[in-house]
Amino acid sequence: MSCKPMKKDESAALAQHRRTFFTQAAAGVSLMALAPGVRLVELAMANSEDSPPSNDKRWGLLVDTAKCESGCDECVSACNSEHGLSGHGRPETDAQWIRKVDLKDEQTGHELSIPILCQHCEDPPCVDVCPTGASFRRADGIVLVDKHICIGCRYCMMACPFQARSFIHEDLTGQKTHSPRGKGTVESCTLCVHRVDEDQQPACVEACRAAGHDALVFGDLEDAAGPLASLSSKTATRELRPDLKLNTGVRYTSF
Amino acid sequence: MPSSTPFWSVVAIATAFVVAGLASAHHMESAGHWVTGMNNRVVWGVPHVFAVFLIVSASGALNAASIASVFGRETYKPLSRLSALMAITLLVGGLTVLVLDLGRPDRLIVAMTHYNFRSIFAWNIFLYTGFIVLVVVYLWMMFEPRMNRFVGRVGTTAFAWRLMLTTGTGSIFAFLAAREAFDSAVLAPMFIAMSLSFGTALTLILSALIFSIRGDGLPTELMLNLRRLLAYFIIAVAFFVVVDHLTRLYGAEHYSVERFILLEGGIYSMLFWIGQILLGTILPAVMLMQRRCSTLVPTIVAASLVLVGAFCQLYVLIIGGQVFPIDIVPGFTETSGFFDGVTAEYHPSLAEFGLGMGGVGLALLTYLIGTRVLAFLPTAAFDSGPSS
Amino acid sequence: MINLDRNSIAGLIALFLTLLSSTGTAVADVVTPEVPMGRGAQCVEPIEIMRRDHFEFIKHQRDQTVYHGIRGTRHSLAGCIDCHASKGTDGEFLPINAEGQFCQTCHTYAAVKIDCFTCHATVPD
């Protein structure tokens, strides 16, 4: 009884592998006849979609607070429409994966505005406390909830230092295909993992750029030549709640 | 047989609570948690106050049995089996509340098949189920004359286990480094002291209830002993509360959370000073130490006050600890559409109280039924019981 | 891992039904549900296998997607819905878990509750 499902999984995986191989081989043969260059592109894309994330990458976000405008919430609305987060006019229980927070320096009065979202910590407290292991950190650093095994205990929400998580307080309908979410489970920013897996950028980043602010830079923290790491190396960045030493994947600059 | 009327009237009351609890749980689960006062800022509410109260009290309710079989005090023997029964029923009541409050109670099985051993919550699942199993074995040792010789050993194991259990429960909060009101190792020993105090108070009330239903009252010497114990335990809890607040008051880092709990927290400060300290600590401690009040009624009043204080303490701890805003960017004032930087609102709904009382009702009901199913009560109140 | 959940039971029921129908004459009076297939004429696996093991496939793909970001659609729930959703008279897709639709018809027949659509989209994108 104990090994049957595993066997099935393995055989399914093998079958999947074989099928992928044949499909790709077939695609390859037919494309080779057309143009070798095209075939290479095809295979590269197939690869990014079918290979698991590895830990040579760590996805992150850099927020340039100097460019982030108070009162602008393009990132929030982009997130809401990307993931189908429609409110019920109850801010205490409505889902919010990213929110705009206005800050005022208590000593100098200096004001700024920042987005706060899941910080995709290297040592996420939500993952530590989750009794079933539903909260997890993907190999490439994205912190997610496996809603299939979330029991809705909300201990992760107690543990999150950024109050970045939401509990779904009511029945939902009309969810997006790429963003399944439902009553009784906890959710938070996925860093638009469905887009990242397809080599696109998170919706908030695109919206910020489209609004002309360009305050959000998405990229691989480990890739020294990439936009995120190269920008971070030229300026002082900070993480929220640095006292907790969580080594967050979301970092802030210019404050 | 004693008269059945008082027994069945208490059973009826307990059943009414259970029905109310089930109705509340059904309402919360079918509509979703938005119908409760809980929200994304205050994620644990009144059900958790009840659940933690029952769970903490459960391990404390085992005191009488432990004192009899671990520390060899004969006076407590008439209560041994009864206190083990209380321990099980209180724990089951508390866990039921906890489970019925889950977002997906239908997935309870997942909590049994998927474990993250870095989570103290996962450990608690083992501590709770293990405790129930141990106490059942303990009862067997006490009931079965041939097994009586193992009572000491099993009792000691159960005693060690209940200390771990309350340490585990306190650690649920102690491990929350992100929240200023929790994040303190002193919560673990404080929870042990709380369990001793609340459990002893409940033992007094529940055993007085069952003995008076039977018509022969709690043995006086036993009552006097429990009184004295309860007074010590109240002082132990107060000690940890004082140490906890003094530590936090010392460093500037925690000034604001202390100002909130102790002075400016409105309902929370009031519950702390009037509920927890005055009604739950000072008054019962004084009453229990006064020789003039050493009869049953003032003792039960004092024990009830301890329980009032217990609820206030857990309410201030669990809910006060959440409504106090997390300082995400220290040195800056924060404002947002999601209540950053301000005290969160929490207005508990009737359903939450209903669910919590359902747990109390379930504990009471199973306790009462238990006493009729097996000989949990000594055959005569003054014999030493078969657990020697 | 013990895996005798609803879905294994559903599998067993489906297997039982398959066996019954394949043995022919003895069960001629059993009314099997009429399942609207949407535009799905040719499934990703043989139909007999899908009847029995569809949840194993979906579950396998689900873990691959959630934990490893593998978003191929061969065994994905989204793939099922893409193919098997039917359109109503108004030309709009009907939820696949609505009474009489692909998933629900069979699940009603087998008396197995579907938990997928508390969270997942019920119509193609």
PDB file of N, CA and C in Angstrom, chain A residues 24-79:
ATOM      1  N   GLN A  24       9.725  16.363 -28.441  1.00  0.00           N
ATOM      2  CA  GLN A  24      10.804  17.283 -28.785  1.00  0.00           C
ATOM      3  C   GLN A  24      11.584  16.760 -29.981  1.00  0.00           C
ATOM      4  N   ALA A  25      11.814  15.441 -29.984  1.00  0.00           N
ATOM      5  CA  ALA A  25      12.567  14.876 -31.090  1.00  0.00           C
ATOM      6  C   ALA A  25      11.809  15.107 -32.389  1.00  0.00           C
ATOM      7  N   ALA A  26      10.497  14.858 -32.320  1.00  0.00           N
ATOM      8  CA  ALA A  26       9.689  15.047 -33.521  1.00  0.00           C
ATOM      9  C   ALA A  26       9.734  16.499 -33.970  1.00  0.00           C
ATOM     10  N   ALA A  27       9.568  17.387 -32.969  1.00  0.00           N
ATOM     11  CA  ALA A  27       9.615  18.815 -33.281  1.00  0.00           C
ATOM     12  C   ALA A  27      10.974  19.142 -33.885  1.00  0.00           C
ATOM     13  N   GLY A  28      11.992  18.576 -33.284  1.00  0.00           N
ATOM     14  CA  GLY A  28      13.353  18.849 -33.738  1.00  0.00           C
ATOM     15  C   GLY A  28      13.542  18.424 -35.179  1.00  0.00           C
ATOM     16  N   VAL A  29      13.127  17.175 -35.476  1.00  0.00           N
ATOM     17  CA  VAL A  29      13.326  16.661 -36.836  1.00  0.00           C
ATOM     18  C   VAL A  29      12.608  17.533 -37.846  1.00  0.00           C
ATOM     19  N   SER A  30      11.354  17.861 -37.516  1.00  0.00           N
ATOM     20  CA  SER A  30      10.593  18.630 -38.493  1.00  0.00           C
ATOM     21  C   SER A  30      11.166  20.029 -38.660  1.00  0.00           C
ATOM     22  N   LEU A  31      11.636  20.598 -37.512  1.00  0.00           N
ATOM     23  CA  LEU A  31      12.159  21.959 -37.615  1.00  0.00           C
ATOM     24  C   LEU A  31      13.525  21.996 -38.292  1.00  0.00           C
ATOM     25  N   MET A  32      14.288  20.913 -38.090  1.00  0.00           N
ATOM     26  CA  MET A  32      15.608  20.874 -38.701  1.00  0.00           C
ATOM     27  C   MET A  32      15.489  21.023 -40.202  1.00  0.00           C
ATOM     28  N   ALA A  33      14.388  20.436 -40.694  1.00  0.00           N
ATOM     29  CA  ALA A  33      14.166  20.521 -42.130  1.00  0.00           C
ATOM     30  C   ALA A  33      13.944  21.969 -42.551  1.00  0.00           C
ATOM     31  N   LEU A  34      13.396  22.764 -41.643  1.00  0.00           N
ATOM     32  CA  LEU A  34      13.116  24.161 -41.987  1.00  0.00           C
ATOM     33  C   LEU A  34      14.352  25.027 -41.808  1.00  0.00           C
ATOM     34  N   ALA A  35      14.808  25.124 -40.570  1.00  0.00           N
ATOM     35  CA  ALA A  35      15.978  25.965 -40.307  1.00  0.00           C
ATOM     36  C   ALA A  35      16.592  25.571 -38.967  1.00  0.00           C
ATOM     37  N   PRO A  36      17.856  25.300 -38.909  1.00  0.00           N
ATOM     38  CA  PRO A  36      18.508  24.872 -37.668  1.00  0.00           C
ATOM     39  C   PRO A  36      18.354  25.898 -36.542  1.00  0.00           C
ATOM     40  N   GLY A  37      18.398  27.141 -36.855  1.00  0.00           N
ATOM     41  CA  GLY A  37      18.301  28.192 -35.832  1.00  0.00           C
ATOM     42  C   GLY A  37      16.990  28.133 -35.079  1.00  0.00           C
ATOM     43  N   VAL A  38      15.938  27.961 -35.792  1.00  0.00           N
ATOM     44  CA  VAL A  38      14.605  27.906 -35.199  1.00  0.00           C
ATOM     45  C   VAL A  38      14.530  26.761 -34.196  1.00  0.00           C
ATOM     46  N   ARG A  39      15.099  25.651 -34.565  1.00  0.00           N
ATOM     47  CA  ARG A  39      15.042  24.466 -33.716  1.00  0.00           C
ATOM     48  C   ARG A  39      15.715  24.744 -32.373  1.00  0.00           C
ATOM     49  N   LEU A  40      16.832  25.422 -32.414  1.00  0.00           N
ATOM     50  CA  LEU A  40      17.542  25.720 -31.173  1.00  0.00           C
ATOM     51  C   LEU A  40      16.684  26.557 -30.242  1.00  0.00           C
ATOM     52  N   VAL A  41      16.051  27.568 -30.802  1.00  0.00           N
ATOM     53  CA  VAL A  41      15.178  28.424 -29.999  1.00  0.00           C
ATOM     54  C   VAL A  41      14.079  27.593 -29.364  1.00  0.00           C
ATOM     55  N   GLU A  42      13.469  26.729 -30.191  1.00  0.00           N
ATOM     56  CA  GLU A  42      12.395  25.880 -29.682  1.00  0.00           C
ATOM     57  C   GLU A  42      12.839  25.052 -28.492  1.00  0.00           C
ATOM     58  N   LEU A  43      13.995  24.416 -28.618  1.00  0.00           N
ATOM     59  CA  LEU A  43      14.456  23.544 -27.553  1.00  0.00           C
ATOM     60  C   LEU A  43      14.792  24.320 -26.298  1.00  0.00           C
ATOM     61  N   ALA A  44      15.359  25.484 -26.464  1.00  0.00           N
ATOM     62  CA  ALA A  44      15.711  26.304 -25.306  1.00  0.00           C
ATOM     63  C   ALA A  44      14.446  26.670 -24.546  1.00  0.00           C
ATOM     64  N   MET A  45      13.399  27.012 -25.288  1.00  0.00           N
ATOM     65  CA  MET A  45      12.155  27.392 -24.613  1.00  0.00           C
ATOM     66  C   MET A  45      11.536  26.200 -23.907  1.00  0.00           C
ATOM     67  N   ALA A  46      11.541  25.065 -24.614  1.00  0.00           N
ATOM     68  CA  ALA A  46      10.980  23.859 -24.017  1.00  0.00           C
ATOM     69  C   ALA A  46      11.716  23.550 -22.725  1.00  0.00           C
ATOM     70  N   ASN A  47      12.997  23.790 -22.725  1.00  0.00           N
ATOM     71  CA  ASN A  47      13.792  23.493 -21.553  1.00  0.00           C
ATOM     72  C   ASN A  47      13.389  24.361 -20.367  1.00  0.00           C
ATOM     73  N   SER A  48      13.223  25.659 -20.605  1.00  0.00           N
ATOM     74  CA  SER A  48      12.914  26.537 -19.471  1.00  0.00           C
ATOM     75  C   SER A  48      11.546  26.180 -18.898  1.00  0.00           C
ATOM     76  N   GLU A  49      10.687  25.580 -19.706  1.00  0.00           N
ATOM     77  CA  GLU A  49       9.371  25.248 -19.187  1.00  0.00           C
ATOM     78  C   GLU A  49       9.346  23.896 -18.469  1.00  0.00           C
ATOM     79  N   ASP A  50      10.224  23.002 -18.857  1.00  0.00           N
ATOM     80  CA  ASP A  50      10.125  21.656 -18.327  1.00  0.00           C
ATOM     81  C   ASP A  50      11.182  21.273 -17.307  1.00  0.00           C
ATOM     82  N   SER A  51      12.138  22.147 -17.057  1.00  0.00           N
ATOM     83  CA  SER A  51      13.150  21.766 -16.075  1.00  0.00           C
ATOM     84  C   SER A  51      12.849  22.465 -14.755  1.00  0.00           C
ATOM     85  N   PRO A  52      13.062  21.761 -13.653  1.00  0.00           N
ATOM     86  CA  PRO A  52      12.767  22.369 -12.357  1.00  0.00           C
ATOM     87  C   PRO A  52      13.705  23.533 -12.059  1.00  0.00           C
ATOM     88  N   PRO A  53      13.252  24.468 -11.193  1.00  0.00           N
ATOM     89  CA  PRO A  53      14.116  25.591 -10.849  1.00  0.00           C
ATOM     90  C   PRO A  53      15.326  25.068 -10.074  1.00  0.00           C
ATOM     91  N   SER A  54      16.451  25.737 -10.248  1.00  0.00           N
ATOM     92  CA  SER A  54      17.633  25.267  -9.524  1.00  0.00           C
ATOM     93  C   SER A  54      18.072  26.347  -8.554  1.00  0.00           C
ATOM     94  N   ASN A  55      18.907  25.961  -7.605  1.00  0.00           N
ATOM     95  CA  ASN A  55      19.331  26.971  -6.646  1.00  0.00           C
ATOM     96  C   ASN A  55      20.550  27.765  -7.101  1.00  0.00           C
ATOM     97  N   ASP A  56      20.912  27.696  -8.411  1.00  0.00           N
ATOM     98  CA  ASP A  56      21.950  28.645  -8.855  1.00  0.00           C
ATOM     99  C   ASP A  56      21.304  29.999  -9.058  1.00  0.00           C
ATOM    100  N   LYS A  57      19.999  30.022  -9.066  1.00  0.00           N
ATOM    101  CA  LYS A  57      19.285  31.284  -9.238  1.00  0.00           C
ATOM    102  C   LYS A  57      18.634  31.654  -7.931  1.00  0.00           C
ATOM    103  N   ARG A  58      18.514  32.955  -7.652  1.00  0.00           N
ATOM    104  CA  ARG A  58      17.632  33.364  -6.582  1.00  0.00           C
ATOM    105  C   ARG A  58      16.891  34.607  -7.035  1.00  0.00           C
ATOM    106  N   TRP A  59      15.629  34.433  -7.287  1.00  0.00           N
ATOM    107  CA  TRP A  59      14.842  35.552  -7.786  1.00  0.00           C
ATOM    108  C   TRP A  59      14.624  36.581  -6.680  1.00  0.00           C
ATOM    109  N   GLY A  60      14.692  37.835  -7.065  1.00  0.00           N
ATOM    110  CA  GLY A  60      14.498  38.895  -6.096  1.00  0.00           C
ATOM    111  C   GLY A  60      13.971  40.155  -6.754  1.00  0.00           C
ATOM    112  N   LEU A  61      13.776  41.140  -5.909  1.00  0.00           N
ATOM    113  CA  LEU A  61      13.182  42.395  -6.373  1.00  0.00           C
ATOM    114  C   LEU A  61      13.911  43.523  -5.670  1.00  0.00           C
ATOM    115  N   LEU A  62      14.258  44.560  -6.433  1.00  0.00           N
ATOM    116  CA  LEU A  62      14.863  45.733  -5.811  1.00  0.00           C
ATOM    117  C   LEU A  62      13.889  46.900  -5.969  1.00  0.00           C
ATOM    118  N   VAL A  63      13.568  47.536  -4.853  1.00  0.00           N
ATOM    119  CA  VAL A  63      12.643  48.668  -4.890  1.00  0.00           C
ATOM    120  C   VAL A  63      13.454  49.949  -4.734  1.00  0.00           C
ATOM    121  N   ASP A  64      13.430  50.804  -5.755  1.00  0.00           N
ATOM    122  CA  ASP A  64      14.096  52.094  -5.623  1.00  0.00           C
ATOM    123  C   ASP A  64      13.076  53.083  -5.052  1.00  0.00           C
ATOM    124  N   THR A  65      13.199  53.339  -3.751  1.00  0.00           N
ATOM    125  CA  THR A  65      12.170  54.144  -3.093  1.00  0.00           C
ATOM    126  C   THR A  65      12.163  55.585  -3.591  1.00  0.00           C
ATOM    127  N   ALA A  66      13.267  56.022  -4.183  1.00  0.00           N
ATOM    128  CA  ALA A  66      13.309  57.390  -4.713  1.00  0.00           C
ATOM    129  C   ALA A  66      12.370  57.519  -5.909  1.00  0.00           C
ATOM    130  N   LYS A  67      12.139  56.402  -6.582  1.00  0.00           N
ATOM    131  CA  LYS A  67      11.286  56.448  -7.775  1.00  0.00           C
ATOM    132  C   LYS A  67       9.836  56.080  -7.471  1.00  0.00           C
ATOM    133  N   CYS A  68       9.617  55.516  -6.295  1.00  0.00           N
ATOM    134  CA  CYS A  68       8.273  55.057  -5.941  1.00  0.00           C
ATOM    135  C   CYS A  68       7.448  56.248  -5.464  1.00  0.00           C
ATOM    136  N   GLU A  69       6.305  56.473  -6.131  1.00  0.00           N
ATOM    137  CA  GLU A  69       5.549  57.688  -5.867  1.00  0.00           C
ATOM    138  C   GLU A  69       4.439  57.434  -4.852  1.00  0.00           C
ATOM    139  N   SER A  70       4.348  58.343  -3.891  1.00  0.00           N
ATOM    140  CA  SER A  70       3.263  58.233  -2.913  1.00  0.00           C
ATOM    141  C   SER A  70       1.934  58.425  -3.643  1.00  0.00           C
ATOM    142  N   GLY A  71       0.956  57.616  -3.290  1.00  0.00           N
ATOM    143  CA  GLY A  71      -0.354  57.761  -3.938  1.00  0.00           C
ATOM    144  C   GLY A  71      -0.501  56.913  -5.178  1.00  0.00           C
ATOM    145  N   CYS A  72       0.625  56.503  -5.760  1.00  0.00           N
ATOM    146  CA  CYS A  72       0.542  55.626  -6.938  1.00  0.00           C
ATOM    147  C   CYS A  72       0.372  54.195  -6.462  1.00  0.00           C
ATOM    148  N   ASP A  73      -0.614  53.493  -7.023  1.00  0.00           N
ATOM    149  CA  ASP A  73      -0.755  52.087  -6.636  1.00  0.00           C
ATOM    150  C   ASP A  73      -0.913  51.190  -7.854  1.00  0.00           C
ATOM    151  N   GLU A  74      -0.170  51.556  -8.905  1.00  0.00           N
ATOM    152  CA  GLU A  74      -0.211  50.751 -10.134  1.00  0.00           C
ATOM    153  C   GLU A  74       0.187  49.301  -9.865  1.00  0.00           C
ATOM    154  N   CYS A  75       1.204  49.125  -9.004  1.00  0.00           N
ATOM    155  CA  CYS A  75       1.660  47.759  -8.725  1.00  0.00           C
ATOM    156  C   CYS A  75       0.556  46.960  -8.053  1.00  0.00           C
ATOM    157  N   VAL A  76      -0.182  47.624  -7.153  1.00  0.00           N
ATOM    158  CA  VAL A  76      -1.242  46.935  -6.414  1.00  0.00           C
ATOM    159  C   VAL A  76      -2.359  46.527  -7.365  1.00  0.00           C
ATOM    160  N   SER A  77      -2.791  47.459  -8.229  1.00  0.00           N
ATOM    161  CA  SER A  77      -3.895  47.086  -9.132  1.00  0.00           C
ATOM    162  C   SER A  77      -3.438  46.042 -10.134  1.00  0.00           C
ATOM    163  N   ALA A  78      -2.177  46.131 -10.584  1.00  0.00           N
ATOM    164  CA  ALA A  78      -1.696  45.114 -11.532  1.00  0.00           C
ATOM    165  C   ALA A  78      -1.721  43.745 -10.884  1.00  0.00           C
ATOM    166  N   CYS A  79      -1.293  43.692  -9.616  1.00  0.00           N
ATOM    167  CA  CYS A  79      -1.290  42.419  -8.878  1.00  0.00           C
ATOM    168  C   CYS A  79      -2.717  41.900  -8.747  1.00  0.00           C
TER     169      CYS A  79
END
